[in-house]
PDB file of C-alpha atoms in Angstrom:
ATOM      1  CA  MET A  23       0.000   0.000   0.000  1.00  0.00           C
ATOM      2  CA  SER A  24       1.271   3.448  -0.909  1.00  0.00           C
ATOM      3  CA  LEU A  25       2.001   5.815   1.951  1.00  0.00           C
ATOM      4  CA  PHE A  26      -0.233   8.298   0.146  1.00  0.00           C
ATOM      5  CA  ASP A  27      -3.162   5.920  -0.429  1.00  0.00           C
ATOM      6  CA  LEU A  28      -6.518   7.342   0.736  1.00  0.00           C
ATOM      7  CA  ALA A  29      -8.694   4.426  -0.345  1.00  0.00           C
ATOM      8  CA  GLY A  30     -11.569   3.891   2.056  1.00  0.00           C
ATOM      9  CA  LYS A  31     -11.240   7.386   3.504  1.00  0.00           C
ATOM     10  CA  SER A  32     -13.886  10.095   3.508  1.00  0.00           C
ATOM     11  CA  ALA A  33     -12.910  13.759   3.331  1.00  0.00           C
ATOM     12  CA  LEU A  34     -14.917  16.919   3.901  1.00  0.00           C
ATOM     13  CA  ILE A  35     -13.392  20.037   2.315  1.00  0.00           C
ATOM     14  CA  THR A  36     -14.881  23.505   2.783  1.00  0.00           C
ATOM     15  CA  GLY A  37     -14.471  26.088   0.059  1.00  0.00           C
ATOM     16  CA  SER A  38     -13.834  23.335  -2.451  1.00  0.00           C
ATOM     17  CA  THR A  39     -15.548  24.565  -5.619  1.00  0.00           C
ATOM     18  CA  LYS A  40     -12.490  26.490  -6.817  1.00  0.00           C
ATOM     19  CA  GLY A  41      -8.917  27.393  -6.031  1.00  0.00           C
ATOM     20  CA  ILE A  42      -6.942  25.551  -3.382  1.00  0.00           C
ATOM     21  CA  GLY A  43      -9.934  23.691  -1.945  1.00  0.00           C
ATOM     22  CA  LYS A  44     -10.927  22.290  -5.327  1.00  0.00           C
ATOM     23  CA  ALA A  45      -7.349  21.204  -6.064  1.00  0.00           C
ATOM     24  CA  ILE A  46      -7.186  19.389  -2.723  1.00  0.00           C
ATOM     25  CA  ALA A  47     -10.523  17.658  -3.297  1.00  0.00           C
ATOM     26  CA  GLU A  48      -9.458  16.537  -6.772  1.00  0.00           C
ATOM     27  CA  GLN A  49      -6.180  15.060  -5.512  1.00  0.00           C
ATOM     28  CA  PHE A  50      -7.897  13.343  -2.592  1.00  0.00           C
ATOM     29  CA  ALA A  51     -10.154  11.634  -5.147  1.00  0.00           C
ATOM     30  CA  VAL A  52      -7.136  10.699  -7.287  1.00  0.00           C
ATOM     31  CA  HIS A  53      -5.649   8.973  -4.237  1.00  0.00           C
ATOM     32  CA  GLY A  54      -8.833   7.029  -3.538  1.00  0.00           C
ATOM     33  CA  ALA A  55     -10.838   9.129  -1.074  1.00  0.00           C
ATOM     34  CA  ARG A  56     -14.508   9.984  -1.275  1.00  0.00           C
ATOM     35  CA  VAL A  57     -15.030  13.713  -0.956  1.00  0.00           C
ATOM     36  CA  THR A  58     -17.671  16.218   0.062  1.00  0.00           C
ATOM     37  CA  ILE A  59     -17.616  19.364  -2.058  1.00  0.00           C
ATOM     38  CA  SER A  60     -18.891  22.453  -0.292  1.00  0.00           C
ATOM     39  CA  SER A  61     -19.212  26.199  -0.763  1.00  0.00           C
ATOM     40  CA  ARG A  62     -22.053  28.675  -0.370  1.00  0.00           C
ATOM     41  CA  LYS A  63     -23.792  28.180  -3.731  1.00  0.00           C
ATOM     42  CA  PRO A  64     -25.381  24.860  -4.818  1.00  0.00           C
ATOM     43  CA  GLY A  65     -24.560  25.222  -8.530  1.00  0.00           C
ATOM     44  CA  PRO A  66     -20.753  25.216  -8.253  1.00  0.00           C
ATOM     45  CA  CYS A  67     -20.896  22.398  -5.676  1.00  0.00           C
ATOM     46  CA  ASP A  68     -22.923  20.233  -8.044  1.00  0.00           C
ATOM     47  CA  GLN A  69     -20.624  21.048 -10.959  1.00  0.00           C
ATOM     48  CA  VAL A  70     -17.375  20.127  -9.179  1.00  0.00           C
ATOM     49  CA  ALA A  71     -18.852  16.981  -7.610  1.00  0.00           C
ATOM     50  CA  GLY A  72     -20.119  15.963 -11.040  1.00  0.00           C
ATOM     51  CA  GLU A  73     -16.689  16.465 -12.605  1.00  0.00           C
ATOM     52  CA  ILE A  74     -15.030  14.322  -9.926  1.00  0.00           C
ATOM     53  CA  ASN A  75     -17.656  11.571 -10.267  1.00  0.00           C
ATOM     54  CA  ALA A  76     -17.211  11.566 -14.038  1.00  0.00           C
ATOM     55  CA  ARG A  77     -13.470  11.006 -13.644  1.00  0.00           C
ATOM     56  CA  HIS A  78     -13.399   8.672 -10.648  1.00  0.00           C
ATOM     57  CA  GLY A  79     -16.756   6.918 -10.606  1.00  0.00           C
ATOM     58  CA  ALA A  80     -20.233   7.627  -9.305  1.00  0.00           C
ATOM     59  CA  GLY A  81     -20.358   8.097  -5.556  1.00  0.00           C
ATOM     60  CA  THR A  82     -16.831   9.449  -5.259  1.00  0.00           C
ATOM     61  CA  ALA A  83     -18.095  12.951  -4.516  1.00  0.00           C
ATOM     62  CA  ILE A  84     -21.192  14.561  -3.067  1.00  0.00           C
ATOM     63  CA  ALA A  85     -22.212  18.210  -3.140  1.00  0.00           C
ATOM     64  CA  CYS A  86     -23.377  19.959   0.011  1.00  0.00           C
ATOM     65  CA  PRO A  87     -23.681  23.763   0.056  1.00  0.00           C
ATOM     66  CA  ALA A  88     -22.877  25.444   3.367  1.00  0.00           C
ATOM     67  CA  ASN A  89     -22.177  28.924   4.654  1.00  0.00           C
ATOM     68  CA  ILE A  90     -19.346  28.642   7.170  1.00  0.00           C
ATOM     69  CA  SER A  91     -20.808  31.517   9.169  1.00  0.00           C
ATOM     70  CA  SER A  92     -23.806  29.308  10.031  1.00  0.00           C
ATOM     71  CA  ARG A  93     -23.374  26.662  12.718  1.00  0.00           C
ATOM     72  CA  ASP A  94     -26.521  24.944  11.410  1.00  0.00           C
ATOM     73  CA  ASP A  95     -25.112  24.799   7.878  1.00  0.00           C
ATOM     74  CA  LEU A  96     -21.892  23.242   9.152  1.00  0.00           C
ATOM     75  CA  GLN A  97     -23.782  20.663  11.198  1.00  0.00           C
ATOM     76  CA  ASN A  98     -25.835  19.775   8.130  1.00  0.00           C
ATOM     77  CA  LEU A  99     -22.598  19.451   6.159  1.00  0.00           C
ATOM     78  CA  VAL A 100     -21.302  16.951   8.704  1.00  0.00           C
ATOM     79  CA  ASN A 101     -24.627  15.079   8.777  1.00  0.00           C
ATOM     80  CA  GLU A 102     -24.847  14.821   4.991  1.00  0.00           C
ATOM     81  CA  THR A 103     -21.289  13.540   4.740  1.00  0.00           C
ATOM     82  CA  ASN A 104     -21.924  10.933   7.424  1.00  0.00           C
ATOM     83  CA  THR A 105     -25.093   9.830   5.637  1.00  0.00           C
ATOM     84  CA  ALA A 106     -23.361   9.516   2.271  1.00  0.00           C
ATOM     85  CA  PHE A 107     -20.071   7.957   3.368  1.00  0.00           C
ATOM     86  CA  GLY A 108     -20.749   6.564   6.837  1.00  0.00           C
ATOM     87  CA  LYS A 109     -17.913   8.497   8.480  1.00  0.00           C
ATOM     88  CA  ILE A 110     -15.538  11.426   8.180  1.00  0.00           C
ATOM     89  CA  ASP A 111     -11.823  10.623   8.295  1.00  0.00           C
ATOM     90  CA  ILE A 112     -10.412  13.903   7.035  1.00  0.00           C
ATOM     91  CA  VAL A 113     -11.530  17.510   7.439  1.00  0.00           C
ATOM     92  CA  VAL A 114     -10.000  20.377   5.495  1.00  0.00           C
ATOM     93  CA  CYS A 115     -10.975  23.830   6.789  1.00  0.00           C
ATOM     94  CA  ASN A 116     -10.218  25.833   3.668  1.00  0.00           C
ATOM     95  CA  ALA A 117     -13.059  28.339   3.320  1.00  0.00           C
ATOM     96  CA  ALA A 118     -12.272  31.819   4.626  1.00  0.00           C
ATOM     97  CA  SER A 119     -13.386  35.445   4.376  1.00  0.00           C
ATOM     98  CA  ASN A 120     -11.595  38.712   3.798  1.00  0.00           C
ATOM     99  CA  PRO A 121     -14.113  41.524   3.189  1.00  0.00           C
ATOM    100  CA  TYR A 122     -11.605  44.335   3.722  1.00  0.00           C
ATOM    101  CA  TYR A 123      -8.452  45.436   1.894  1.00  0.00           C
ATOM    102  CA  GLY A 124      -6.551  48.333   3.457  1.00  0.00           C
ATOM    103  CA  PRO A 125      -4.850  49.524   6.647  1.00  0.00           C
ATOM    104  CA  MET A 126      -6.034  48.372  10.063  1.00  0.00           C
ATOM    105  CA  SER A 127      -7.027  51.963  10.840  1.00  0.00           C
ATOM    106  CA  GLY A 128      -9.792  51.746   8.253  1.00  0.00           C
ATOM    107  CA  ILE A 129     -11.452  48.435   9.107  1.00  0.00           C
ATOM    108  CA  ASN A 130     -14.858  48.611  10.761  1.00  0.00           C
ATOM    109  CA  ASP A 131     -16.022  46.333  13.562  1.00  0.00           C
ATOM    110  CA  ASP A 132     -18.376  44.287  11.383  1.00  0.00           C
ATOM    111  CA  GLN A 133     -15.614  43.528   8.873  1.00  0.00           C
ATOM    112  CA  PHE A 134     -13.157  42.621  11.620  1.00  0.00           C
ATOM    113  CA  LEU A 135     -15.674  40.392  13.393  1.00  0.00           C
ATOM    114  CA  LYS A 136     -16.601  38.617  10.147  1.00  0.00           C
ATOM    115  CA  ILE A 137     -12.959  37.793   9.459  1.00  0.00           C
ATOM    116  CA  LEU A 138     -12.336  36.466  12.959  1.00  0.00           C
ATOM    117  CA  SER A 139     -15.622  34.556  13.091  1.00  0.00           C
ATOM    118  CA  ASN A 140     -15.396  32.889   9.681  1.00  0.00           C
ATOM    119  CA  ASN A 141     -11.663  32.212   9.723  1.00  0.00           C
ATOM    120  CA  ILE A 142     -11.240  31.024  13.313  1.00  0.00           C
ATOM    121  CA  ILE A 143     -14.487  30.328  15.155  1.00  0.00           C
ATOM    122  CA  ALA A 144     -16.144  28.544  12.237  1.00  0.00           C
ATOM    123  CA  ASN A 145     -13.119  26.275  11.893  1.00  0.00           C
ATOM    124  CA  ASN A 146     -13.399  25.333  15.550  1.00  0.00           C
ATOM    125  CA  TRP A 147     -17.139  24.703  15.168  1.00  0.00           C
ATOM    126  CA  LEU A 148     -16.590  22.264  12.302  1.00  0.00           C
ATOM    127  CA  ILE A 149     -13.686  20.508  13.988  1.00  0.00           C
ATOM    128  CA  GLN A 150     -15.616  20.006  17.220  1.00  0.00           C
ATOM    129  CA  MET A 151     -18.556  18.580  15.254  1.00  0.00           C
ATOM    130  CA  VAL A 152     -16.350  15.914  13.683  1.00  0.00           C
ATOM    131  CA  ALA A 153     -13.962  15.201  16.559  1.00  0.00           C
ATOM    132  CA  PRO A 154     -16.231  12.811  18.540  1.00  0.00           C
ATOM    133  CA  GLN A 155     -16.351  10.189  15.789  1.00  0.00           C
ATOM    134  CA  MET A 156     -12.620  10.505  15.183  1.00  0.00           C
ATOM    135  CA  LYS A 157     -11.990   9.994  18.896  1.00  0.00           C
ATOM    136  CA  GLU A 158     -14.202   6.912  18.871  1.00  0.00           C
ATOM    137  CA  ARG A 159     -12.247   5.402  15.970  1.00  0.00           C
ATOM    138  CA  LYS A 160      -8.890   6.612  17.320  1.00  0.00           C
ATOM    139  CA  ASP A 161      -8.049   8.036  13.918  1.00  0.00           C
ATOM    140  CA  GLY A 162      -8.419  11.269  11.989  1.00  0.00           C
ATOM    141  CA  SER A 163      -6.655  14.075  10.161  1.00  0.00           C
ATOM    142  CA  ILE A 164      -7.680  17.714  10.426  1.00  0.00           C
ATOM    143  CA  ILE A 165      -6.089  20.270   8.115  1.00  0.00           C
ATOM    144  CA  ILE A 166      -6.532  24.031   8.403  1.00  0.00           C
ATOM    145  CA  VAL A 167      -5.508  26.132   5.436  1.00  0.00           C
ATOM    146  CA  SER A 168      -3.753  29.123   6.968  1.00  0.00           C
ATOM    147  CA  SER A 169      -1.435  31.551   5.137  1.00  0.00           C
ATOM    148  CA  ILE A 170       2.053  32.988   5.273  1.00  0.00           C
ATOM    149  CA  GLY A 171       0.139  36.142   6.153  1.00  0.00           C
ATOM    150  CA  GLY A 172      -0.044  34.627   9.616  1.00  0.00           C
ATOM    151  CA  LEU A 173       3.760  34.746   9.777  1.00  0.00           C
ATOM    152  CA  ARG A 174       4.356  38.248   8.446  1.00  0.00           C
ATOM    153  CA  ALA A 175       3.069  41.783   8.801  1.00  0.00           C
ATOM    154  CA  SER A 176       0.783  43.327   6.209  1.00  0.00           C
ATOM    155  CA  THR A 177      -0.419  46.875   5.636  1.00  0.00           C
ATOM    156  CA  VAL A 178      -3.408  45.806   3.520  1.00  0.00           C
ATOM    157  CA  ILE A 179      -4.733  42.472   4.859  1.00  0.00           C
ATOM    158  CA  GLY A 180      -3.824  42.847   8.522  1.00  0.00           C
ATOM    159  CA  ALA A 181      -7.013  41.441  10.044  1.00  0.00           C
ATOM    160  CA  TYR A 182      -6.883  38.442   7.712  1.00  0.00           C
ATOM    161  CA  CYS A 183      -3.275  37.856   8.784  1.00  0.00           C
ATOM    162  CA  ILE A 184      -4.322  37.983  12.446  1.00  0.00           C
ATOM    163  CA  SER A 185      -6.951  35.311  11.793  1.00  0.00           C
ATOM    164  CA  LYS A 186      -4.461  33.093   9.984  1.00  0.00           C
ATOM    165  CA  ALA A 187      -1.918  33.376  12.796  1.00  0.00           C
ATOM    166  CA  ALA A 188      -4.692  32.302  15.156  1.00  0.00           C
ATOM    167  CA  ASP A 189      -5.441  29.281  12.946  1.00  0.00           C
ATOM    168  CA  VAL A 190      -1.870  28.066  13.364  1.00  0.00           C
ATOM    169  CA  GLN A 191      -2.228  28.301  17.134  1.00  0.00           C
ATOM    170  CA  LEU A 192      -5.626  26.591  16.966  1.00  0.00           C
ATOM    171  CA  ALA A 193      -3.947  23.679  15.188  1.00  0.00           C
ATOM    172  CA  ARG A 194      -1.226  23.484  17.845  1.00  0.00           C
ATOM    173  CA  ASN A 195      -3.742  23.542  20.696  1.00  0.00           C
ATOM    174  CA  LEU A 196      -5.963  20.890  19.137  1.00  0.00           C
ATOM    175  CA  ALA A 197      -2.977  18.729  18.217  1.00  0.00           C
ATOM    176  CA  ALA A 198      -2.049  18.574  21.894  1.00  0.00           C
ATOM    177  CA  GLU A 199      -5.648  17.964  22.927  1.00  0.00           C
ATOM    178  CA  PHE A 200      -6.494  15.343  20.300  1.00  0.00           C
ATOM    179  CA  GLY A 201      -3.099  13.636  20.053  1.00  0.00           C
ATOM    180  CA  PRO A 202      -3.882  10.930  22.635  1.00  0.00           C
ATOM    181  CA  HIS A 203      -6.814   9.932  20.403  1.00  0.00           C
ATOM    182  CA  ASN A 204      -4.523   9.551  17.354  1.00  0.00           C
ATOM    183  CA  ILE A 205      -6.070  12.582  15.685  1.00  0.00           C
ATOM    184  CA  ARG A 206      -3.602  14.775  13.833  1.00  0.00           C
ATOM    185  CA  VAL A 207      -4.172  18.522  13.419  1.00  0.00           C
ATOM    186  CA  ASN A 208      -1.987  20.582  11.113  1.00  0.00           C
ATOM    187  CA  CYS A 209      -1.912  23.753   9.032  1.00  0.00           C
ATOM    188  CA  ILE A 210      -0.831  24.451   5.491  1.00  0.00           C
ATOM    189  CA  SER A 211       0.286  28.036   4.884  1.00  0.00           C
ATOM    190  CA  PRO A 212       0.320  29.026   1.223  1.00  0.00           C
ATOM    191  CA  GLY A 213       2.179  31.972  -0.164  1.00  0.00           C
ATOM    192  CA  LEU A 214       0.516  34.063  -2.858  1.00  0.00           C
ATOM    193  CA  VAL A 215      -1.477  31.692  -5.045  1.00  0.00           C
ATOM    194  CA  LYS A 216      -3.292  32.670  -8.238  1.00  0.00           C
ATOM    195  CA  THR A 217      -6.838  32.224  -6.983  1.00  0.00           C
ATOM    196  CA  ASP A 218      -9.898  34.467  -7.243  1.00  0.00           C
ATOM    197  CA  PHE A 219      -9.766  34.916  -3.464  1.00  0.00           C
ATOM    198  CA  ALA A 220      -6.302  36.501  -3.652  1.00  0.00           C
ATOM    199  CA  LYS A 221      -6.869  38.351  -6.925  1.00  0.00           C
ATOM    200  CA  ALA A 222      -6.451  41.807  -5.346  1.00  0.00           C
ATOM    201  CA  LEU A 223      -2.852  40.860  -4.542  1.00  0.00           C
ATOM    202  CA  TRP A 224      -1.798  39.602  -7.981  1.00  0.00           C
ATOM    203  CA  GLU A 225      -4.048  40.981 -10.736  1.00  0.00           C
ATOM    204  CA  ASP A 226      -1.970  44.164 -11.079  1.00  0.00           C
ATOM    205  CA  GLU A 227       0.820  43.242 -13.501  1.00  0.00           C
ATOM    206  CA  VAL A 228       3.476  45.433 -11.878  1.00  0.00           C
ATOM    207  CA  LYS A 229       2.761  44.082  -8.396  1.00  0.00           C
ATOM    208  CA  ARG A 230       2.675  40.519  -9.692  1.00  0.00           C
ATOM    209  CA  GLU A 231       6.031  40.844 -11.410  1.00  0.00           C
ATOM    210  CA  GLN A 232       7.534  42.379  -8.284  1.00  0.00           C
ATOM    211  CA  ARG A 233       6.229  39.520  -6.142  1.00  0.00           C
ATOM    212  CA  GLU A 234       7.532  36.953  -8.622  1.00  0.00           C
ATOM    213  CA  ALA A 235      10.957  38.602  -8.554  1.00  0.00           C
ATOM    214  CA  GLU A 236      10.980  38.377  -4.741  1.00  0.00           C
ATOM    215  CA  THR A 237      10.073  34.680  -4.830  1.00  0.00           C
ATOM    216  CA  PRO A 238      13.049  32.283  -5.081  1.00  0.00           C
ATOM    217  CA  LEU A 239      11.139  30.019  -7.473  1.00  0.00           C
ATOM    218  CA  ARG A 240      10.269  33.119  -9.524  1.00  0.00           C
ATOM    219  CA  ARG A 241       6.561  32.428  -9.884  1.00  0.00           C
ATOM    220  CA  LEU A 242       3.333  32.673  -7.937  1.00  0.00           C
ATOM    221  CA  GLY A 243       1.689  29.523  -6.716  1.00  0.00           C
ATOM    222  CA  GLU A 244      -0.977  27.506  -8.492  1.00  0.00           C
ATOM    223  CA  PRO A 245      -3.758  25.786  -6.507  1.00  0.00           C
ATOM    224  CA  SER A 246      -2.325  22.388  -7.430  1.00  0.00           C
ATOM    225  CA  ASP A 247       0.945  23.327  -5.682  1.00  0.00           C
ATOM    226  CA  LEU A 248      -0.846  22.999  -2.333  1.00  0.00           C
ATOM    227  CA  ALA A 249      -2.640  19.721  -2.945  1.00  0.00           C
ATOM    228  CA  GLY A 250       0.394  17.491  -2.362  1.00  0.00           C
ATOM    229  CA  ALA A 251       0.915  18.828   1.149  1.00  0.00           C
ATOM    230  CA  ALA A 252      -2.733  18.097   1.941  1.00  0.00           C
ATOM    231  CA  VAL A 253      -2.451  14.524   0.632  1.00  0.00           C
ATOM    232  CA  TYR A 254       0.640  14.036   2.791  1.00  0.00           C
ATOM    233  CA  LEU A 255      -1.099  15.272   5.933  1.00  0.00           C
ATOM    234  CA  ALA A 256      -4.264  13.273   5.234  1.00  0.00           C
ATOM    235  CA  SER A 257      -2.528   9.977   4.494  1.00  0.00           C
ATOM    236  CA  ARG A 258      -0.341   7.432   6.292  1.00  0.00           C
ATOM    237  CA  ALA A 259       2.665   9.392   5.011  1.00  0.00           C
ATOM    238  CA  GLY A 260       1.866  12.027   7.636  1.00  0.00           C
ATOM    239  CA  ALA A 261       0.991   9.602  10.420  1.00  0.00           C
ATOM    240  CA  TRP A 262       3.529  11.117  12.858  1.00  0.00           C
ATOM    241  CA  THR A 263       3.017  14.749  11.895  1.00  0.00           C
ATOM    242  CA  THR A 264       0.811  16.893  14.102  1.00  0.00           C
ATOM    243  CA  GLY A 265       0.720  20.434  15.442  1.00  0.00           C
ATOM    244  CA  GLN A 266       2.736  21.658  12.477  1.00  0.00           C
ATOM    245  CA  ASN A 267       2.450  24.478   9.967  1.00  0.00           C
ATOM    246  CA  ILE A 268       3.705  23.441   6.539  1.00  0.00           C
ATOM    247  CA  VAL A 269       4.668  26.512   4.529  1.00  0.00           C
ATOM    248  CA  VAL A 270       4.271  26.216   0.748  1.00  0.00           C
ATOM    249  CA  ASP A 271       5.269  29.578  -0.674  1.00  0.00           C
ATOM    250  CA  GLY A 272       7.936  29.197  -3.359  1.00  0.00           C
ATOM    251  CA  GLY A 273      10.572  30.176  -0.814  1.00  0.00           C
ATOM    252  CA  VAL A 274       9.249  33.650   0.041  1.00  0.00           C
ATOM    253  CA  THR A 275       9.552  33.300   3.804  1.00  0.00           C
ATOM    254  CA  ALA A 276      13.013  31.750   3.497  1.00  0.00           C
ATOM    255  CA  VAL A 277      14.597  34.976   2.283  1.00  0.00           C
TER     256      VAL A 277
END
């Protein structure tokens, strides 16, 4: 059996209709997992689940829309996944919000609260909903998609960076708490990836070229660049890895 084999595993991935979440879901399916595709709108969920089922066989993926700001939506997401697949072995907390771009002095309370609630509290909600069954089986992998923004200062996405730093600490805390139950909790911190979510940071050609020049690998990330780290953490290959933050950024934070 390959160290990266996910056959027989069930994975729930939030924010998985595009970008990094979609790339992770697709690679989980390639490695044998059944996956739950989720984002706010039903149409994109159905489309991505349909694409995965067409490539990997009917029943590989289900679609379940959910707004991460709603505890009820997240509980329904867990319930639907359990109904379809019988269990949840892997959770990827990928969905996040960033409604404000600018200095911290300009952010209003509602924007700040939305960022903290959706990017930290909602992750903890979902994890706590799934943890009991993982504890019962003495097995599970939880992955939080953080950001190198949580490691560095920013003058334009400061609140988002605060939330992502908190996600790394959430993973550490839960790794210590869940470790005796053989549940692993880790973060992946991407650098600047060419996704719609991060478009404000790379769509300007001058800024993009400057960022590429500052990156040792001389390019921005693609969503697929993050999927391998997720497969590692979800599979037997990462069986002794917990409480860690794996940085995938083309070398930006190394220089």
